[in-house]
Structures are given as C-alpha cells and as structure tokens.
mmCIF file of C-alpha atoms in Angstrom:
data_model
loop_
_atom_site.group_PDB
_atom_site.id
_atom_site.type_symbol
_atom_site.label_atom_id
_atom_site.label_comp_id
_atom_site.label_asym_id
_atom_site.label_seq_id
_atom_site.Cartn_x
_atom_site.Cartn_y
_atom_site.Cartn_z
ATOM 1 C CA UNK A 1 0.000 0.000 0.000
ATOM 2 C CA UNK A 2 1.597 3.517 -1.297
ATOM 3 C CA UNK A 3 1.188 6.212 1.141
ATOM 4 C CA UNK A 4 0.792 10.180 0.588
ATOM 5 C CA UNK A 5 2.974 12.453 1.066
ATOM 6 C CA UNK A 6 4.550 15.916 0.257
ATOM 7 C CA UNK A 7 7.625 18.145 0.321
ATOM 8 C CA UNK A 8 6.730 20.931 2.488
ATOM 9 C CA UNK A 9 9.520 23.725 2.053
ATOM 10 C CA UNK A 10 12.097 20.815 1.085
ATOM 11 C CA UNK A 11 10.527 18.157 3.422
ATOM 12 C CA UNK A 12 9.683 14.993 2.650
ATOM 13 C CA UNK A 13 6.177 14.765 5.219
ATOM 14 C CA UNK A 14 3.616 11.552 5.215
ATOM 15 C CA UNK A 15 -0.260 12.463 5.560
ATOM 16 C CA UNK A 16 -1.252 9.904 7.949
ATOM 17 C CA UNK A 17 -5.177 9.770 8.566
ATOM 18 C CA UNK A 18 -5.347 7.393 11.665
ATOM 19 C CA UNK A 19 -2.440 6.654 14.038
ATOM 20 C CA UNK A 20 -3.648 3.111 13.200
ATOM 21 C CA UNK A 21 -2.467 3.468 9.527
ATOM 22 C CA UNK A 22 0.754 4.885 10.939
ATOM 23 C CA UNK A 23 1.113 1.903 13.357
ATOM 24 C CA UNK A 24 1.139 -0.289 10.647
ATOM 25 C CA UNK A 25 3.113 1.926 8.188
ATOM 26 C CA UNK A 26 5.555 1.197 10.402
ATOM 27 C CA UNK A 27 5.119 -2.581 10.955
ATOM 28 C CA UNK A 28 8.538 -3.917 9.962
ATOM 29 C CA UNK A 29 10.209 -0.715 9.497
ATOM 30 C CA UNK A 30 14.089 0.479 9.981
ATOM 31 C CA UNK A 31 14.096 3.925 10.350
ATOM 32 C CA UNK A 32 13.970 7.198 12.134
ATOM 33 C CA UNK A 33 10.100 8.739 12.547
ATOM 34 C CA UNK A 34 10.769 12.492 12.886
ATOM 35 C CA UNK A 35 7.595 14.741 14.371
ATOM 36 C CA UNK A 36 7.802 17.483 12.021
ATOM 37 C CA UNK A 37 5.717 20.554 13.007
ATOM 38 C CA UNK A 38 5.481 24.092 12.037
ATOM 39 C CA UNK A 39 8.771 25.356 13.511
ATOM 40 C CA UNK A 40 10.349 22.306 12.323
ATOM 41 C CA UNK A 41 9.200 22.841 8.682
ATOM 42 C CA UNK A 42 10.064 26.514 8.994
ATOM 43 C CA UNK A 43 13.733 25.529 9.943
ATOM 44 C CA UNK A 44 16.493 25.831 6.918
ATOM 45 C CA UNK A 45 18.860 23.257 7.698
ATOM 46 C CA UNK A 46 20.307 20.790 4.548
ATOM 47 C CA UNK A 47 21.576 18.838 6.743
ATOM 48 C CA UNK A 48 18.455 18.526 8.800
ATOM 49 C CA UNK A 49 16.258 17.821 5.332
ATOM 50 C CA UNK A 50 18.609 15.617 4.044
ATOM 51 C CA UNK A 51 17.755 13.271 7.368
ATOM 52 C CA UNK A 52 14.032 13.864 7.050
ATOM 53 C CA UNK A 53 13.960 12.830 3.396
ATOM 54 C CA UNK A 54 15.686 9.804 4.225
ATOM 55 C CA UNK A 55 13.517 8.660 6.683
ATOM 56 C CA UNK A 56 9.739 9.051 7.969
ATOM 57 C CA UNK A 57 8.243 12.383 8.456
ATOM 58 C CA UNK A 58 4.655 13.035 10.640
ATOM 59 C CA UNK A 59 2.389 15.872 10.872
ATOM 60 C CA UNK A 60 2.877 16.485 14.583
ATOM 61 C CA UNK A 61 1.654 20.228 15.081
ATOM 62 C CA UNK A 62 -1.469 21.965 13.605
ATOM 63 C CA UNK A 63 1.156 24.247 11.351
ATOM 64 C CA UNK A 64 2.020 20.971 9.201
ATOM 65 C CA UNK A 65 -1.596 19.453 9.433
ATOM 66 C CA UNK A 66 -2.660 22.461 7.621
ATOM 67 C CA UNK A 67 0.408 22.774 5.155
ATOM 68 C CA UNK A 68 -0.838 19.043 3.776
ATOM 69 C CA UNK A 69 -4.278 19.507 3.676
ATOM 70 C CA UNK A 70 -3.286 22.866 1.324
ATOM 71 C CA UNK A 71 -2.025 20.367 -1.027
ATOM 72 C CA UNK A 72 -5.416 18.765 -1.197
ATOM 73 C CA UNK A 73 -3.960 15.211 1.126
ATOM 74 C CA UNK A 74 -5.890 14.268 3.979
ATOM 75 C CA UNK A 75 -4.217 14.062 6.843
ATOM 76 C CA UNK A 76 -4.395 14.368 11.420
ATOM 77 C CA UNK A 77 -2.184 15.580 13.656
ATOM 78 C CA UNK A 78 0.005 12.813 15.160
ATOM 79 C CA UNK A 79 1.400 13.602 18.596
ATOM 80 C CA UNK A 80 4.646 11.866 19.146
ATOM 81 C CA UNK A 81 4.056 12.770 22.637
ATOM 82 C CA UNK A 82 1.094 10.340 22.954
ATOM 83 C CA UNK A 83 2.149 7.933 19.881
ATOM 84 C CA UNK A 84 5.422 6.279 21.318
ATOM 85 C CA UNK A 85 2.864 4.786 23.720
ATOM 86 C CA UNK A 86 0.784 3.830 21.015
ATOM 87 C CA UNK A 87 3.984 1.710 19.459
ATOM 88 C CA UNK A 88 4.603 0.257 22.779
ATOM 89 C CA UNK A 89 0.578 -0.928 23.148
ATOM 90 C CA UNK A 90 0.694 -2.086 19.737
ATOM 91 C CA UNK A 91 3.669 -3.847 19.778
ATOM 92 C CA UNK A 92 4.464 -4.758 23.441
ATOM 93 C CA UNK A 93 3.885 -8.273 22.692
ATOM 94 C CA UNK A 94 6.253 -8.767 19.968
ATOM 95 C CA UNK A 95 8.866 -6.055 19.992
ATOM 96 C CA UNK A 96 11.594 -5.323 22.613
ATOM 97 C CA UNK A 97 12.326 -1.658 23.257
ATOM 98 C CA UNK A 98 15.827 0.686 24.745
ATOM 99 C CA UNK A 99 15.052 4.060 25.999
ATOM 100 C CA UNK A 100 17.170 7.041 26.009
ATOM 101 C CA UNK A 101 16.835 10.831 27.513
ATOM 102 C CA UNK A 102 16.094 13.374 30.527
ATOM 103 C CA UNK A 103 17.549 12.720 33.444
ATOM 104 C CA UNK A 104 18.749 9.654 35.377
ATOM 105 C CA UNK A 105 15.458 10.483 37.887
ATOM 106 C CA UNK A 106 12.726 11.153 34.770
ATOM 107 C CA UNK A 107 14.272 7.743 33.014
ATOM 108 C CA UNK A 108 13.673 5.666 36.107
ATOM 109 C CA UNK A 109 10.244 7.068 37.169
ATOM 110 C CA UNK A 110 9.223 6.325 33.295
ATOM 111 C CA UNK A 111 10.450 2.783 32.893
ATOM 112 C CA UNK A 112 8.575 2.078 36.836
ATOM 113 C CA UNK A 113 6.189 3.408 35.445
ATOM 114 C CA UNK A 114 6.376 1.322 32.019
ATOM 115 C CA UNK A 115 6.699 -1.960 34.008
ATOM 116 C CA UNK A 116 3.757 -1.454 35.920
ATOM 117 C CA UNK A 117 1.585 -0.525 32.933
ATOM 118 C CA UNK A 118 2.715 -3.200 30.589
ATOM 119 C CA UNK A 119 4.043 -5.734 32.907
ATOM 120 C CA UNK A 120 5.476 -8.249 29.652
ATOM 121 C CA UNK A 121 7.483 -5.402 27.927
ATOM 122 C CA UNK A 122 10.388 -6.368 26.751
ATOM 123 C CA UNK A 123 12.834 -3.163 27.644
ATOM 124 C CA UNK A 124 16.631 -4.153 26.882
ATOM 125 C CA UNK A 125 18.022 -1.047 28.365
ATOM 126 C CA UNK A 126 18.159 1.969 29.315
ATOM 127 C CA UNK A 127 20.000 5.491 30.346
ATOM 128 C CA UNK A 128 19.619 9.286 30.792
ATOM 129 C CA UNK A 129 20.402 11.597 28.049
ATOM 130 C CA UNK A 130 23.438 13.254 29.110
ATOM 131 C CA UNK A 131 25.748 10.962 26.166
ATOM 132 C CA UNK A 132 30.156 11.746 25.957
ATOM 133 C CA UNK A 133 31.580 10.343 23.154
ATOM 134 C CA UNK A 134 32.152 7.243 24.948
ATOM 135 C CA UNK A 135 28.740 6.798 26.347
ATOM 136 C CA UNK A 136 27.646 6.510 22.327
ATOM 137 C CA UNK A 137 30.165 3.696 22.051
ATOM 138 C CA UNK A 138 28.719 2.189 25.019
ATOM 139 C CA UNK A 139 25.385 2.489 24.117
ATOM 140 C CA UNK A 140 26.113 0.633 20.091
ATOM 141 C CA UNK A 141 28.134 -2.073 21.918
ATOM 142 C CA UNK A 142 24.641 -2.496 24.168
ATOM 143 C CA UNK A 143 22.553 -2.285 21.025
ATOM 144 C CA UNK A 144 24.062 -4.928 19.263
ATOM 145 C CA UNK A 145 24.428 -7.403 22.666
ATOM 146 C CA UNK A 146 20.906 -7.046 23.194
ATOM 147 C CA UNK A 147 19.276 -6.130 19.906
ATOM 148 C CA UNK A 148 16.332 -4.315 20.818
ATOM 149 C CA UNK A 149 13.679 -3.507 17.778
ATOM 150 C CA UNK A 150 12.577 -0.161 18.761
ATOM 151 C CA UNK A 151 14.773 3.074 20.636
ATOM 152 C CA UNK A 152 13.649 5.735 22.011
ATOM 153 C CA UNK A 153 15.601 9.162 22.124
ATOM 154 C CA UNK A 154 14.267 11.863 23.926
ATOM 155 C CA UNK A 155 16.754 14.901 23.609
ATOM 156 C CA UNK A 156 15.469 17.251 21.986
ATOM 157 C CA UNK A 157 15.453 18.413 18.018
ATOM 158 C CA UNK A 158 17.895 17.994 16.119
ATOM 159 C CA UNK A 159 20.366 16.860 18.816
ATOM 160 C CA UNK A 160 17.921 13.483 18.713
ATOM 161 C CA UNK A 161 17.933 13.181 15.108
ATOM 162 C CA UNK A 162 21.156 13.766 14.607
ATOM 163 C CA UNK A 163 22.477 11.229 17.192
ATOM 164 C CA UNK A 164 20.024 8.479 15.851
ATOM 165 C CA UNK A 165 21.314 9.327 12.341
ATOM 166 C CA UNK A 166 24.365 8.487 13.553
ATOM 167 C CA UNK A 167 23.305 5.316 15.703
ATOM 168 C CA UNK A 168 21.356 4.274 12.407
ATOM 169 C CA UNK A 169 24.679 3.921 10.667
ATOM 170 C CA UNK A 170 25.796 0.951 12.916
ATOM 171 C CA UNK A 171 22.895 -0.108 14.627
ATOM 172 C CA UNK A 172 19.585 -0.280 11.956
ATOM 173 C CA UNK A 173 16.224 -0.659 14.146
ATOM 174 C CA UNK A 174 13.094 1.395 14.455
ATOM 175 C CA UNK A 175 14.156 4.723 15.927
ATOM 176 C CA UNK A 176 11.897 7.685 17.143
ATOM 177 C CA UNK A 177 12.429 10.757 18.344
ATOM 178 C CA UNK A 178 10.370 12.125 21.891
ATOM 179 C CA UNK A 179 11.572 15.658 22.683
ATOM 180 C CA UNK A 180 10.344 16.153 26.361
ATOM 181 C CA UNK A 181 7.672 12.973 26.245
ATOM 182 C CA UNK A 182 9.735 10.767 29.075
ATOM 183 C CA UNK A 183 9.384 14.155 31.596
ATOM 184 C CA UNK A 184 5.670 14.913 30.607
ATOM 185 C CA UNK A 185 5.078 10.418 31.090
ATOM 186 C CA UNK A 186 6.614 10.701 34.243
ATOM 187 C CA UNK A 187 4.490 12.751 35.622
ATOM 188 C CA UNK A 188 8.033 15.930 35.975
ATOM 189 C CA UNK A 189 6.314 18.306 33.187
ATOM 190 C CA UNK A 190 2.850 19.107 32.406
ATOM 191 C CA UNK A 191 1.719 19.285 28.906
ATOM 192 C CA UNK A 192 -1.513 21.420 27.635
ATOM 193 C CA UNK A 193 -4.371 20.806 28.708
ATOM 194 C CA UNK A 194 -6.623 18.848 26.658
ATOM 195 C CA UNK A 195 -8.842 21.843 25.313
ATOM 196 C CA UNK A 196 -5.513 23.230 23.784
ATOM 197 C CA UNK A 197 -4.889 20.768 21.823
ATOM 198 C CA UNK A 198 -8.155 19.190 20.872
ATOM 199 C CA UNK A 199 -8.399 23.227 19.372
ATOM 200 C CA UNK A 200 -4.710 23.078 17.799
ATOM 201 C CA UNK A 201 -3.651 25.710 20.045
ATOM 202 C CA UNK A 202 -1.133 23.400 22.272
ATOM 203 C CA UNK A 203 1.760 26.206 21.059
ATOM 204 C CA UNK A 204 -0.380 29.039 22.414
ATOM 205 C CA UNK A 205 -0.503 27.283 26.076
ATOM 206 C CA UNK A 206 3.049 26.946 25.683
ATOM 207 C CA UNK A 207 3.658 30.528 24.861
ATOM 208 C CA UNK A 208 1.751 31.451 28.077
ATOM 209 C CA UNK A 209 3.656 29.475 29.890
ATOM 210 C CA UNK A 210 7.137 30.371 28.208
ATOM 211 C CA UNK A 211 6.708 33.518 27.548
ATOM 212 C CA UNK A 212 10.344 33.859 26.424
ATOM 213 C CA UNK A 213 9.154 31.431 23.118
ATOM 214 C CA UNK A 214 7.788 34.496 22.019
ATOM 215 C CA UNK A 215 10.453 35.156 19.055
ATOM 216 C CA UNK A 216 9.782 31.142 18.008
ATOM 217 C CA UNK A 217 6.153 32.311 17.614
ATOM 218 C CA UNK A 218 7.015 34.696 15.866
ATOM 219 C CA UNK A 219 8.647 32.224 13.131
ATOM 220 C CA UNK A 220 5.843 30.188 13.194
ATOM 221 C CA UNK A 221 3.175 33.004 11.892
ATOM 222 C CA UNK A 222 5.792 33.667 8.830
ATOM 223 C CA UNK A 223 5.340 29.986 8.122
ATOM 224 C CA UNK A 224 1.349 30.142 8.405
ATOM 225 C CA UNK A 225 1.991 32.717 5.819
ATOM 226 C CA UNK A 226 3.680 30.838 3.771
ATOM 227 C CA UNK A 227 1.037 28.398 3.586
ATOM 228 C CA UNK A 228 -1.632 30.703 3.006
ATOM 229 C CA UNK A 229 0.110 31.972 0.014
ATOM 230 C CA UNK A 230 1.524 28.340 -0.665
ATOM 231 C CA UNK A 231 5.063 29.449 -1.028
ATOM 232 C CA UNK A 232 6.074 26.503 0.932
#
C-alpha cells in the first residue's frame, strides 16, 4: 500500500489519517520517525532535510496538518508525545524496546512506570540523556548485545535526530524521536491541557507558559503565511 505524502519547504512529510495506519506503516520498518511541526518545517537546515527525506516524516503540530491539507492530502495531527505509547501498546507483545533521555530520575520514574503498565514489555536497556563520546560507544556495543527492535531518544530536536542518524549507521532498528515525552510520562512536566490541543492551540498554552518562546512564535506566523500563500 503507497502512502501520501509531500515536500513541504524541502521536506519529505507523510499524511497519515489514523495513528492506526501509521502503526502499521511502520510494521517492519528500519528507520527514524521524525515529528515534524510548524517550527520544524520553517527551519532551513540541509543537513536537517537531508535526514528527514531519508527517513519518515509526521504531521505532529497543527502548522504541518494544515500545510498538507493545502495540497489537497488528507491528513491528522500525530502527537509523538502520545504515539510512542501507542507503538509500545501495539507492539508490546512482539517487539523489545531501549530508551534514552532526561535525566537519570525522569528515566527511572518512566520505565517504573512502564513496568507497571505493561508488565510483559520487553525493555533491553536503558540510560539518561546526558551521552560523551564514549557513552555513544557504550550504548552501540549495548545495542548490538541485546538487539532491541525499537529506541527511544528523547533529547530534543535535532540533537535526537542527529544522534540516531548516527546510531542508524551501525545499529539499523526502528528509531523515534520524543523531545520532552519521558518528563511529561513521568508525571516531571505538564503538557496542555486537553482543550488546547483538541483546538490546535497546544503552542499558544506553551507561549503562556514560556513567555520567552515568544520570538519562536514569531517564526511560526511567517510559516502560516507561507502556507496561506503556498510558497512553501
């Protein structure tokens, strides 16, 4: 089955309908799944594009949603902060999992609190995000000991990406990509409540709360702009 998608300003981005046609987009997969969103899209980075076009690109933020569906593809927002959960219910029973990010306290409240909700998942490994050079050494040596199917890197973007580019190169599996979803899981970090985001306004509660993101906003409403006049 062929899937849609589009280059939004030089990125390669999937229009998922369903998280359930993502789930099984994925079924099988080696790759990195990269939450794009508006500020993402906005970004000019090669380098940056040149690792989204080689690997699998969601609509997670209202700014991208919107930037498909003006190219006529259907498409829903797909929070990676709520999906990686979705991968581990789906595939708890059959895939084995390594996490990676926040700190050493976030990383063991979240796997506790992993083991209690899905008492049979398989996790290989884990550690906090603070990597040296040797710690990434550590961490492939791990990988290919205990072969786990799907990582987890929570790190923030691009240093994730670009570090599970890099892992990719020596140790192919199913990576993804979770910003701050291990502190908001654990119970550390609060994310918008659910009014914001059933309304696509999850940056706006974030502004409020930060309101030192203002200048990042302010990127953001050149890119809705852009795809009002479709110059993306």
């Amino acid at each position: 089955m062929g899937y849609n998608f589009q280059k939004i300003n030089n990125k390669k981005i999937y229009a998922f309908t369903s998280k359930n046609q993502f789930l099984d987009y994925i079924q099988g997969k080696k790759s990195i799944l990269i939450a794009l969103n508006a500020e993402k899209l906005n970004r000019s980075d090669l380098e940056l594009d040149d690792l989204i076009n080689s690997n699998i690109g969601y609509p997670d933020g209202i700014g991208a949603v919107w930037a498909l569906r003006r190219r006529g593809l259907d498409a829903t927002k797909i929070a990676g902060a709520e999906f990686w959960l979705d991968i581990i219910e789906r595939y708890q029973h059959e895939k084995s999992f390594y996490l990676i990010g926040a700190s050493q306290e976030v990383i063991d409240m979240t796997v506790a609190k992993l083991k209690a909700e899905f008492p049979q998942l398989d996790i290989k490994g884990y550690r906090n995000g603070f990597l040296k050079k040797e710690d990434k050494d550590l961490l492939l040596s791990d990988f290919a000991k205990k072969e786990p199917d799907i990582i987890f890197v929570a790190m923030g973007s691009p240093k994730q990406e670009f570090l599970m580019a890099e892992f990719m190169k020596s140790y192919p599996a199913l990576y993804m990509g979770l910003g701050g979803s291990f502190d908001v899981y654990s119970g550390t970090k609060k994310r918008a409540p659910r009014i914001f985001i059933s309304l696509g306004l999850e940056w706006l509660y974030r502004l409020l709360k930060e309101p030192t993101r203002i200048g990042r906003q302010l990127n953001l409403v050149k890119f809705f702009f852009k795809i009002i006049f479709d110059r993306m």
